[in-house]
Short mmCIF file of C-alpha atoms in Angstrom, two decimals:
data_model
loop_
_atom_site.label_atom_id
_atom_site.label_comp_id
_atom_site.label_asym_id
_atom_site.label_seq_id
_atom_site.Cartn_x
_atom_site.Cartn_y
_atom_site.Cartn_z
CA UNK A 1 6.65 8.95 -27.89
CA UNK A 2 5.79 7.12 -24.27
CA UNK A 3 8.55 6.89 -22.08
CA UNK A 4 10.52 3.27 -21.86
CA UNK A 5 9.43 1.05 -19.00
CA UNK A 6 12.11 -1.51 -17.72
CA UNK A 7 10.52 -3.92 -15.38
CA UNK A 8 12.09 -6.32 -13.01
CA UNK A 9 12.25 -9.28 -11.64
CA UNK A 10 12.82 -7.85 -8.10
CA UNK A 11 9.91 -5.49 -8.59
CA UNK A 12 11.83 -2.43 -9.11
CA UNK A 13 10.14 -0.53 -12.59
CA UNK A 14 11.98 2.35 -14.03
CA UNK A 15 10.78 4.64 -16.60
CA UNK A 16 12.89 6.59 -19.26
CA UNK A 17 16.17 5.92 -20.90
CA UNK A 18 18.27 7.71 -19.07
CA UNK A 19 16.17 6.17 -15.86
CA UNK A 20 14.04 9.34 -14.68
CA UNK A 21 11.54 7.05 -12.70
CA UNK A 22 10.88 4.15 -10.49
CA UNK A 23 7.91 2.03 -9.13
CA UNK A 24 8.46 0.38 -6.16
CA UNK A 25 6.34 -3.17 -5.74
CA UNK A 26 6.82 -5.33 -2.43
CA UNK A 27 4.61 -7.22 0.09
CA UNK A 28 4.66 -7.47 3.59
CA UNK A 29 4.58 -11.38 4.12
CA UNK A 30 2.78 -11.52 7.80
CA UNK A 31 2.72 -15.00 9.60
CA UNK A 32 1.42 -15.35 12.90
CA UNK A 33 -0.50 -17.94 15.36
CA UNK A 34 -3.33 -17.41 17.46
CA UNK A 35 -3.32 -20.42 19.86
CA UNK A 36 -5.68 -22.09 22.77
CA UNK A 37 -2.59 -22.63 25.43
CA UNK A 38 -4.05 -23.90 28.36
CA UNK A 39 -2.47 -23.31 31.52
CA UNK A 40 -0.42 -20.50 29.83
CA UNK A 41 1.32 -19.75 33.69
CA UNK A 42 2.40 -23.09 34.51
CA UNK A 43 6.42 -23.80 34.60
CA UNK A 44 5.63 -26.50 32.87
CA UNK A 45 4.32 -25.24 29.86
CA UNK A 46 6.89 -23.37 27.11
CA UNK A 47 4.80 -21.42 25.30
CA UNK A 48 4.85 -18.15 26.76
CA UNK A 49 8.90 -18.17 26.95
CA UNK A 50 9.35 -19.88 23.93
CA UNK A 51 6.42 -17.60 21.88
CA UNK A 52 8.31 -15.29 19.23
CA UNK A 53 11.80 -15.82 20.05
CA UNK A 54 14.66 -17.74 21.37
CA UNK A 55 15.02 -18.04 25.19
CA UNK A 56 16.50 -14.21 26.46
CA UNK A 57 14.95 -11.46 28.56
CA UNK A 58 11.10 -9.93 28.70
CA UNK A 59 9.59 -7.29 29.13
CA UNK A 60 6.12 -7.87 30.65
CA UNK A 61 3.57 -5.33 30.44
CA UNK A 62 0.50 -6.51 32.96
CA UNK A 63 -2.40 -4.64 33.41
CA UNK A 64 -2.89 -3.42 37.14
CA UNK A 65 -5.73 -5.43 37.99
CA UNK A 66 -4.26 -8.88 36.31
CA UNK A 67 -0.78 -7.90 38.22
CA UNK A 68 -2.55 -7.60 41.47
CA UNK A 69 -4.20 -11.30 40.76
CA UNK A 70 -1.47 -12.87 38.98
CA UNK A 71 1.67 -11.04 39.59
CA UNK A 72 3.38 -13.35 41.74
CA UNK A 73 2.25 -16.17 39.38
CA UNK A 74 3.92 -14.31 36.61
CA UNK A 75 7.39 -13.61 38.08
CA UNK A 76 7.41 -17.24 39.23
CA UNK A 77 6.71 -18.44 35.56
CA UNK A 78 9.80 -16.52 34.22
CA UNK A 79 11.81 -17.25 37.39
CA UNK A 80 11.21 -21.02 36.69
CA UNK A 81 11.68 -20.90 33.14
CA UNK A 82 15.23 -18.93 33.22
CA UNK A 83 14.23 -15.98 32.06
CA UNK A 84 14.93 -12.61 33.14
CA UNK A 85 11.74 -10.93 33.45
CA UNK A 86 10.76 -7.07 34.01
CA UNK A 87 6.85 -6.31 35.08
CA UNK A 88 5.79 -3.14 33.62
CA UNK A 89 2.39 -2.41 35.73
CA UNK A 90 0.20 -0.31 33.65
CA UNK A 91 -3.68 1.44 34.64
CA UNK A 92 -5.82 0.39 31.29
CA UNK A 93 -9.22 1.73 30.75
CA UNK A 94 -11.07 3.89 27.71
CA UNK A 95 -10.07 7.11 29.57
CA UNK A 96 -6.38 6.26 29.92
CA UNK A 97 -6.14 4.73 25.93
CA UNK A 98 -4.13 7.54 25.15
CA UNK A 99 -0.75 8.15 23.02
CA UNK A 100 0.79 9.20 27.08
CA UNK A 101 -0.15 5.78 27.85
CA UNK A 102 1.85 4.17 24.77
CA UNK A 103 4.82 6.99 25.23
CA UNK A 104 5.02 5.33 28.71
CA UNK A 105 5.29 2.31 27.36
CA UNK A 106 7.95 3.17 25.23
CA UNK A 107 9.84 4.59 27.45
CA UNK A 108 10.07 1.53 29.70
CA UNK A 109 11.22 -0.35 26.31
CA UNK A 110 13.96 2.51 26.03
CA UNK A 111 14.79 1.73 29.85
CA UNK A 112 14.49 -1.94 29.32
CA UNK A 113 16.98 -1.93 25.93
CA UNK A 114 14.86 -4.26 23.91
CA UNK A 115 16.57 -5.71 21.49
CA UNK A 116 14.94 -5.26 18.13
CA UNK A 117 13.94 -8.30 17.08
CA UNK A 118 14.48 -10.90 19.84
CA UNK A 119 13.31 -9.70 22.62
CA UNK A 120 9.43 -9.71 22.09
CA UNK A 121 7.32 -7.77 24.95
CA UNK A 122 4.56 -9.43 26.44
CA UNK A 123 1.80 -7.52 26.94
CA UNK A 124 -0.85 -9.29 29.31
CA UNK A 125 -4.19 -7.84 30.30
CA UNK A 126 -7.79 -6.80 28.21
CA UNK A 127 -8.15 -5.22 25.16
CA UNK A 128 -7.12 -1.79 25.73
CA UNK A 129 -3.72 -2.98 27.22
CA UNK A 130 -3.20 -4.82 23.64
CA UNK A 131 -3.94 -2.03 22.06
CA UNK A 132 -1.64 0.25 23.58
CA UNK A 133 1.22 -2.26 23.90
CA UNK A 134 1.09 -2.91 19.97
CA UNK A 135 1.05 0.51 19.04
CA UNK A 136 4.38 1.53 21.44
CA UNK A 137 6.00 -1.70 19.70
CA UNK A 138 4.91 -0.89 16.42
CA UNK A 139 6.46 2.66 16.43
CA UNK A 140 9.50 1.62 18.61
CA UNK A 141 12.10 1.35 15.84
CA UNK A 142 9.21 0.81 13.37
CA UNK A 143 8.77 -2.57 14.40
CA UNK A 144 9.79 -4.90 17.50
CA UNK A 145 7.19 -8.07 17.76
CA UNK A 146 5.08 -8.96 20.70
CA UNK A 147 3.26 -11.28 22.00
CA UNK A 148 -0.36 -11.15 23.68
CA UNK A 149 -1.93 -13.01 26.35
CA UNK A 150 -5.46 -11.90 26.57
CA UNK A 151 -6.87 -11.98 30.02
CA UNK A 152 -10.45 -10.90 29.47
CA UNK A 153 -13.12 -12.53 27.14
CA UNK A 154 -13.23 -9.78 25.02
CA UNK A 155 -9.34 -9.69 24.38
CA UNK A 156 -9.97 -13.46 23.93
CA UNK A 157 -12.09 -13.39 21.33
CA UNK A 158 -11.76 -9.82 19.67
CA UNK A 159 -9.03 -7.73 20.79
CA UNK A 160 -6.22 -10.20 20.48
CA UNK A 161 -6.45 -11.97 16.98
CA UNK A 162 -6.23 -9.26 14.63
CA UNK A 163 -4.02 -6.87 13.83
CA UNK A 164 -4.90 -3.54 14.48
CA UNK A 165 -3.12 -1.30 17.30
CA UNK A 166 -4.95 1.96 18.59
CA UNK A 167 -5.70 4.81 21.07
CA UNK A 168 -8.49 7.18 20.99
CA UNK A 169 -8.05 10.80 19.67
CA UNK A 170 -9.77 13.32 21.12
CA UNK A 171 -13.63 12.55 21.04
CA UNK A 172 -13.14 9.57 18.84
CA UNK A 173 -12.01 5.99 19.27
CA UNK A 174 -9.09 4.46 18.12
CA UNK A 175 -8.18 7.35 15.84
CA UNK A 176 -4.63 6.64 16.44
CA UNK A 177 -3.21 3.38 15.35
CA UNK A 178 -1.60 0.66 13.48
CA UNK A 179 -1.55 -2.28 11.64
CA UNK A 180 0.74 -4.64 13.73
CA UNK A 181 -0.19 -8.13 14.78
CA UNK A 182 1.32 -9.37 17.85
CA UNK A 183 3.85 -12.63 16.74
CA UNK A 184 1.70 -14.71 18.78
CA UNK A 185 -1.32 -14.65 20.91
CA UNK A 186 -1.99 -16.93 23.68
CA UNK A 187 -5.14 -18.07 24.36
CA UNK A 188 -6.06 -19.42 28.12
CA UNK A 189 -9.97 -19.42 28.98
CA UNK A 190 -8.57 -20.15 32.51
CA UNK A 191 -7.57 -16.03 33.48
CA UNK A 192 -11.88 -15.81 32.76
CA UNK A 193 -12.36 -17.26 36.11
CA UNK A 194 -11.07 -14.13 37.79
CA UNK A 195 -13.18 -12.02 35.07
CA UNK A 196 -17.06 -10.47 37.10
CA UNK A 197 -20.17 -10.91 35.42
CA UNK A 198 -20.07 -7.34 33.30
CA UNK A 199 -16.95 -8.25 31.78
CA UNK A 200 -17.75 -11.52 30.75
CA UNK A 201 -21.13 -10.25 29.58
CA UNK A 202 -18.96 -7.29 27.79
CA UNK A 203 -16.54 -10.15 25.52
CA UNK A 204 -20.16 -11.80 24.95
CA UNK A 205 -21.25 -9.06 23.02
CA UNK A 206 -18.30 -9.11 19.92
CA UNK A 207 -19.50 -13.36 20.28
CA UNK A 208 -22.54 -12.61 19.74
CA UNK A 209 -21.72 -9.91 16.61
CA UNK A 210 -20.36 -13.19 14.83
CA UNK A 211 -22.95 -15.43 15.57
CA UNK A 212 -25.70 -12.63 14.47
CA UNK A 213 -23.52 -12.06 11.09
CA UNK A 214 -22.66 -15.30 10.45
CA UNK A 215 -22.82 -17.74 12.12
CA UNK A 216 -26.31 -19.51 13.13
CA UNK A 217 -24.70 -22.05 15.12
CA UNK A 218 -22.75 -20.20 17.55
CA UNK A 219 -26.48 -17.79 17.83
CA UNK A 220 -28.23 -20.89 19.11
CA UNK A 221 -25.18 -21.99 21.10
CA UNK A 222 -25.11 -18.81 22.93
CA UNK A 223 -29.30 -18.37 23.56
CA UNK A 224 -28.71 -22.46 24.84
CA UNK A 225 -26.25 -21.96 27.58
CA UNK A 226 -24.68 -18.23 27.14
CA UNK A 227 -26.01 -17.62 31.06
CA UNK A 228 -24.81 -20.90 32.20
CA UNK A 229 -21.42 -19.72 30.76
CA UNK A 230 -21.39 -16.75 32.48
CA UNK A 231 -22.55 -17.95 35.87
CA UNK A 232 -19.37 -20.68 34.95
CA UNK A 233 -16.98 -17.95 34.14
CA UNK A 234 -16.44 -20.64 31.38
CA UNK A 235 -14.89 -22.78 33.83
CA UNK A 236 -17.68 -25.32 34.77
CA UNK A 237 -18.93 -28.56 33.28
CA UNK A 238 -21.11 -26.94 30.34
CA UNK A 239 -18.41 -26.55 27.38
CA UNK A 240 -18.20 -23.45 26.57
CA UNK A 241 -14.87 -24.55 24.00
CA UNK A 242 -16.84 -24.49 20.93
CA UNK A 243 -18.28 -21.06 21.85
CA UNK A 244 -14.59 -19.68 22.28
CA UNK A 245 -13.06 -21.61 19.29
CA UNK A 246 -16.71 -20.34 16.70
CA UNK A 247 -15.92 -17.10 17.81
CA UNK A 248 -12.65 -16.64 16.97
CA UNK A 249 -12.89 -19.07 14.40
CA UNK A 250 -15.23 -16.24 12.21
CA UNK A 251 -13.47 -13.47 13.53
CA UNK A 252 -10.27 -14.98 11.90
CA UNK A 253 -11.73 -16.18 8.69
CA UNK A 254 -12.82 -12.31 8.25
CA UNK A 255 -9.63 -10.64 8.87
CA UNK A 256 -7.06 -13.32 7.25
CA UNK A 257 -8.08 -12.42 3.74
CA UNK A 258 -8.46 -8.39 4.58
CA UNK A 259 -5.76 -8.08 6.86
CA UNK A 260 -5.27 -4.41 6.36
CA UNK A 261 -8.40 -3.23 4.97
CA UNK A 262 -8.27 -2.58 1.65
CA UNK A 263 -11.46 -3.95 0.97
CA UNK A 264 -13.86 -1.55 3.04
CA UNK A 265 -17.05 -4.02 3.36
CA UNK A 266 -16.24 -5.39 6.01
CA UNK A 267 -18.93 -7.76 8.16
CA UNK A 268 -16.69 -7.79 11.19
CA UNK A 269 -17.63 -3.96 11.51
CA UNK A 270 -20.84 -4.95 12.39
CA UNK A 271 -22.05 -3.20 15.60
CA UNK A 272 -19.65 -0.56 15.04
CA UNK A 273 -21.13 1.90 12.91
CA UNK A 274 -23.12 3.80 15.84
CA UNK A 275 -20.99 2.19 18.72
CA UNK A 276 -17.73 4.18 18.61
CA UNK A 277 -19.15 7.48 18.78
CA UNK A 278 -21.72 6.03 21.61
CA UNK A 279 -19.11 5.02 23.61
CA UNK A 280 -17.01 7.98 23.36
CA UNK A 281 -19.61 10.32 24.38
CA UNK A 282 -21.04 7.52 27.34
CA UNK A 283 -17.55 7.21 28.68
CA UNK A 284 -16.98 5.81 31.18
CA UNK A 285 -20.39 4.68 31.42
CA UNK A 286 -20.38 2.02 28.81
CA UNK A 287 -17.85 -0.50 27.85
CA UNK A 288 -17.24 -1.40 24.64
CA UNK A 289 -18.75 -4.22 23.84
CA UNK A 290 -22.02 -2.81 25.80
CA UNK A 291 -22.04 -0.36 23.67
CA UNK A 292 -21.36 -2.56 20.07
CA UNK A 293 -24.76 -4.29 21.52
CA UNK A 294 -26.77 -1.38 21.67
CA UNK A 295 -25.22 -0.51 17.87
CA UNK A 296 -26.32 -3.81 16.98
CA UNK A 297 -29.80 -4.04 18.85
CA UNK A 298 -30.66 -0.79 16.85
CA UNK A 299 -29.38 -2.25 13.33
CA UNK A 300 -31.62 -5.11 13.98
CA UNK A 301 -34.51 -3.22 14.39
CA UNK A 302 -33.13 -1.10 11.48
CA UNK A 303 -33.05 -4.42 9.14
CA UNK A 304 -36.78 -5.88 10.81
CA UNK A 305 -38.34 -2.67 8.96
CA UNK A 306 -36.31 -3.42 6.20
CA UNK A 307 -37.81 -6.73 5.91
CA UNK A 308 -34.14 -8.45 6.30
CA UNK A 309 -35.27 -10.33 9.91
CA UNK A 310 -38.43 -11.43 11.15
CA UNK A 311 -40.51 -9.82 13.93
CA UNK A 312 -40.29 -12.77 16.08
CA UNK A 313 -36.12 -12.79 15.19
CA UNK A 314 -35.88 -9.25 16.44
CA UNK A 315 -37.93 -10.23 19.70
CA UNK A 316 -35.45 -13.72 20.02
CA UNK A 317 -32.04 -11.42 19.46
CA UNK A 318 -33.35 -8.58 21.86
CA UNK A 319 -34.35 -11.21 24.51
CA UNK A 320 -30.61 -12.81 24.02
CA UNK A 321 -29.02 -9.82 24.21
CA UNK A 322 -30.55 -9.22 27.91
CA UNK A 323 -30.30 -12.39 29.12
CA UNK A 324 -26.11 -12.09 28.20
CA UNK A 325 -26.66 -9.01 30.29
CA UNK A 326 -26.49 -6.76 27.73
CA UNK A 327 -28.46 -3.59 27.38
CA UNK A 328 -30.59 -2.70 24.59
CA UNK A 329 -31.11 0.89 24.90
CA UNK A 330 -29.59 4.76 26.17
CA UNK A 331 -30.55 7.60 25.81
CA UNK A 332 -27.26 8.32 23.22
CA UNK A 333 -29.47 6.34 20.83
CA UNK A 334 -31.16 9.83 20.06
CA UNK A 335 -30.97 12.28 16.53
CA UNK A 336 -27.68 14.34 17.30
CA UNK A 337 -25.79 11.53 18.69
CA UNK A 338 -26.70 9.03 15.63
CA UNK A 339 -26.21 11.32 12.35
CA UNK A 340 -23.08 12.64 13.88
CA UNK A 341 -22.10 8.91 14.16
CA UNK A 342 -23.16 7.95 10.70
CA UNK A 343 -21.33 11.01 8.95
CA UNK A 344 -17.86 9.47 10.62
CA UNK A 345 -18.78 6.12 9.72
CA UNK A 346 -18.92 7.06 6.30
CA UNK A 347 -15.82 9.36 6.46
CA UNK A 348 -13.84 5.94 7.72
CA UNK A 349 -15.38 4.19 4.96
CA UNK A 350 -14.22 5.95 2.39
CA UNK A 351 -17.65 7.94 1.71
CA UNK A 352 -19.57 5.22 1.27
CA UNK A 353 -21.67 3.56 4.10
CA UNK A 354 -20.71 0.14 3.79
CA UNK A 355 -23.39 -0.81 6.97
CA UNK A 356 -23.57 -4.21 7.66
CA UNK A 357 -26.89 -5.64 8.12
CA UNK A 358 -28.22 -8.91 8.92
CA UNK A 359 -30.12 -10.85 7.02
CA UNK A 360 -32.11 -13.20 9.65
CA UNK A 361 -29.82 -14.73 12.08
CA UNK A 362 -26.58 -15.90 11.19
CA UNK A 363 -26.47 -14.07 7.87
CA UNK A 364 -26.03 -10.14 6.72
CA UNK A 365 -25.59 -7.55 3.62
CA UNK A 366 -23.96 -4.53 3.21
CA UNK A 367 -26.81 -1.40 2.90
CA UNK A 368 -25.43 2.46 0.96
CA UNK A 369 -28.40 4.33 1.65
CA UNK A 370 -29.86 4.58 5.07
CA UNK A 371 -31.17 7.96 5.98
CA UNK A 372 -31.48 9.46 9.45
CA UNK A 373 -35.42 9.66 9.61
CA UNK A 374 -34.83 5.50 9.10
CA UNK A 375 -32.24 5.83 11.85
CA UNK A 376 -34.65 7.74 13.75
CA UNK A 377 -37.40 5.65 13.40
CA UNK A 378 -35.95 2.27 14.17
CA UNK A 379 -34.68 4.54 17.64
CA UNK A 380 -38.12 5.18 18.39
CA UNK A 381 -38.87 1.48 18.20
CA UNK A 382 -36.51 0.34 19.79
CA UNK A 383 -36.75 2.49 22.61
CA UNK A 384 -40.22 0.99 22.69
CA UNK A 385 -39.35 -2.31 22.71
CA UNK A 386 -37.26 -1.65 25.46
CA UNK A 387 -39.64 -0.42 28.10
CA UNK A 388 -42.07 -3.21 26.77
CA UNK A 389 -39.60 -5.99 27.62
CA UNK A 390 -38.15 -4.90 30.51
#
């Protein structure tokens, strides 16, 4: 005879009279804002003290580079607002994305005594800073909240919506990490005027991965005025709003619905199938979103033989990519390199390949059976195409 299941109302199920078993069944609710703030270091405006928590102390965690531009700025901000602040200065680059950079970062929470839940750090700098500041606060007592303030384009637009935390593992990129969305993010195109030309060309890459995926407007936005925005920093008279606002826009209608990945086709990971295991073996020679173009400048080539996108679409997203200043070819792009990256693709997708695709420009489809000699082959090409349009 089967065993007796009780169930609940609280979603607690036992099992067996006596009880011998239980099932557990909860959810995580998870609220939290991604916001254009303008002017995020002016005493005037609230919403870095106010973001997360009731007015108290912070812990600040700056990036070197945006401390030596914007220290002063920073302290003066807290200063003016009533706040007592503490800078945490920390080096943040691929090399350094390490679990001694987030220990360090703990232990300056430990020295700071943040509270657990009202004292959110602020962690201010690019991508890899985020990264590393989400994972510390995610382990710190399991969970303290922070709050990020993006400072390059590709923490803008990538980096700082979603919710992942990580550090790379040995050869391989963000092996270590989380799922623990900052309580608020804090979006200011105005830190992009400080940003030089690779940088900005290095956020324009994860732009363009939306626009190429899905979203045909933001593709024709960026091949109209994508150099004028750079030469701007996005700071001059051509708007480059709407470019920020698609961007993250798409990026945010991906994740909300698969916020931790339980669904494994996912079109956001287009560009990184090959990329991560580029990078890694590149560093420091490529950043990451140079490298997520050359992924995707291959996968286009891959889906042109496929019959997916048109000849003259491949020549149009090639010519785009350089004129973001993007490159479109290395040498990594070679046999070893790319079936060692496909056979960890498919290991973090579940053994499947899941690949993303696209279908033309501004559309894409998911693809299970690529095989290297098609890898190799669309490498062959595309190194081609490369030394014909250079």
């Amino acid at each position: 005879m089967a065993a007796k299941t009780n169930t609940s109302a609280h979603g607690l199920f036992t099992t067996g009279e006596p009880v011998s078993a239980w099932t557990v069944s909860t959810a995580l609710p998870v609220t939290y804002q991604v916001v254009f703030t303008p002017q995020t270091l002016s005493p005037a405006n609230p919403a870095l003290a106010t973001a997360g928590a009731v007015p108290g102390r912070r812990l600040v965690v700056v990036e070197e580079t945006v401390h030596a531009l914007y220290g002063d700025r920073i302290r003066a901000y807290f200063e003016a607002r009533g706040l007592a602040a503490e800078l945490c200065v920390l080096t943040a680059h691929e090399e350094v994305k390490t679990m001694e950079s987030v220990f360090h970062v703990a232990e300056r929470m430990d020295r700071f005594g943040v509270s657990r839940r009202g004292e959110p750090v602020i962690a201010m700098g690019g991508g890899v800073l985020m990264d590393v500041v989400g994972l510390a606060c995610s382990l710190y007592r399991r969970s303290t909240p922070f709050v990020r303030v993006p400072t390059t384009l590709i923490g803008l637009v990538d980096a700082g919506v979603g919710a992942k935390t990580g550090v790379n593992f040995g050869r391989h990129k963000n092996r270590l990490g989380t799922y623990h969305p900052a309580v608020a993010t804090l979006l200011d195109p105005a830190f992009l005027a400080t940003l030089d030309q690779r940088h900005l060309s290095n956020g324009l890459a994860e732009i363009l991965k939306v626009a190429l995926i899905k979203d045909r407007l933001l593709f024709d936005l960026l091949d109209r005025i994508g150099e004028t925005l750079i030469e701007q920093r996005f700071q001059g008279p051509v708007p480059g709003g709407e470019v920020l606002v698609r961007a993250v826009h798409g990026m945010l209608q991906e994740l909300q619905p698969n916020l931790w990945e339980h669904r494994l086709e996912r079109s956001m990971d287009y560009g990184h199938s090959f990329s991560p295991t580029v990078e890694m073996r590149a560093l420091p020679e490529l950043l990451h979103g140079e490298a997520v173009c050359l992924d995707m400048a291959l996968t286009t080539v891959l889906a042109q033989r496929r019959g997916l996108v048109e000849a003259a679409e491949r020549d149009r997203i090639l010519d785009l990519m350089r004129r973001l200043g993007l490159p479109v070819w290395h040498p990594l792009l070679e046999p070893e390199t790319l079936a060692d990256a496909l056979t960890d693709t498919i290991r973090h997708r579940d053994g499947r390949q899941r690949f993303p695709l696209p279908v033309g420009i501004g559309h894409g489809c998911f693809a299970d059976d690529l095989t290297t000699t098609e890898i190799g082959h669309a490498a062959d090409e595309l190194e081609e195409l490369a030394c014909v349009t250079q």
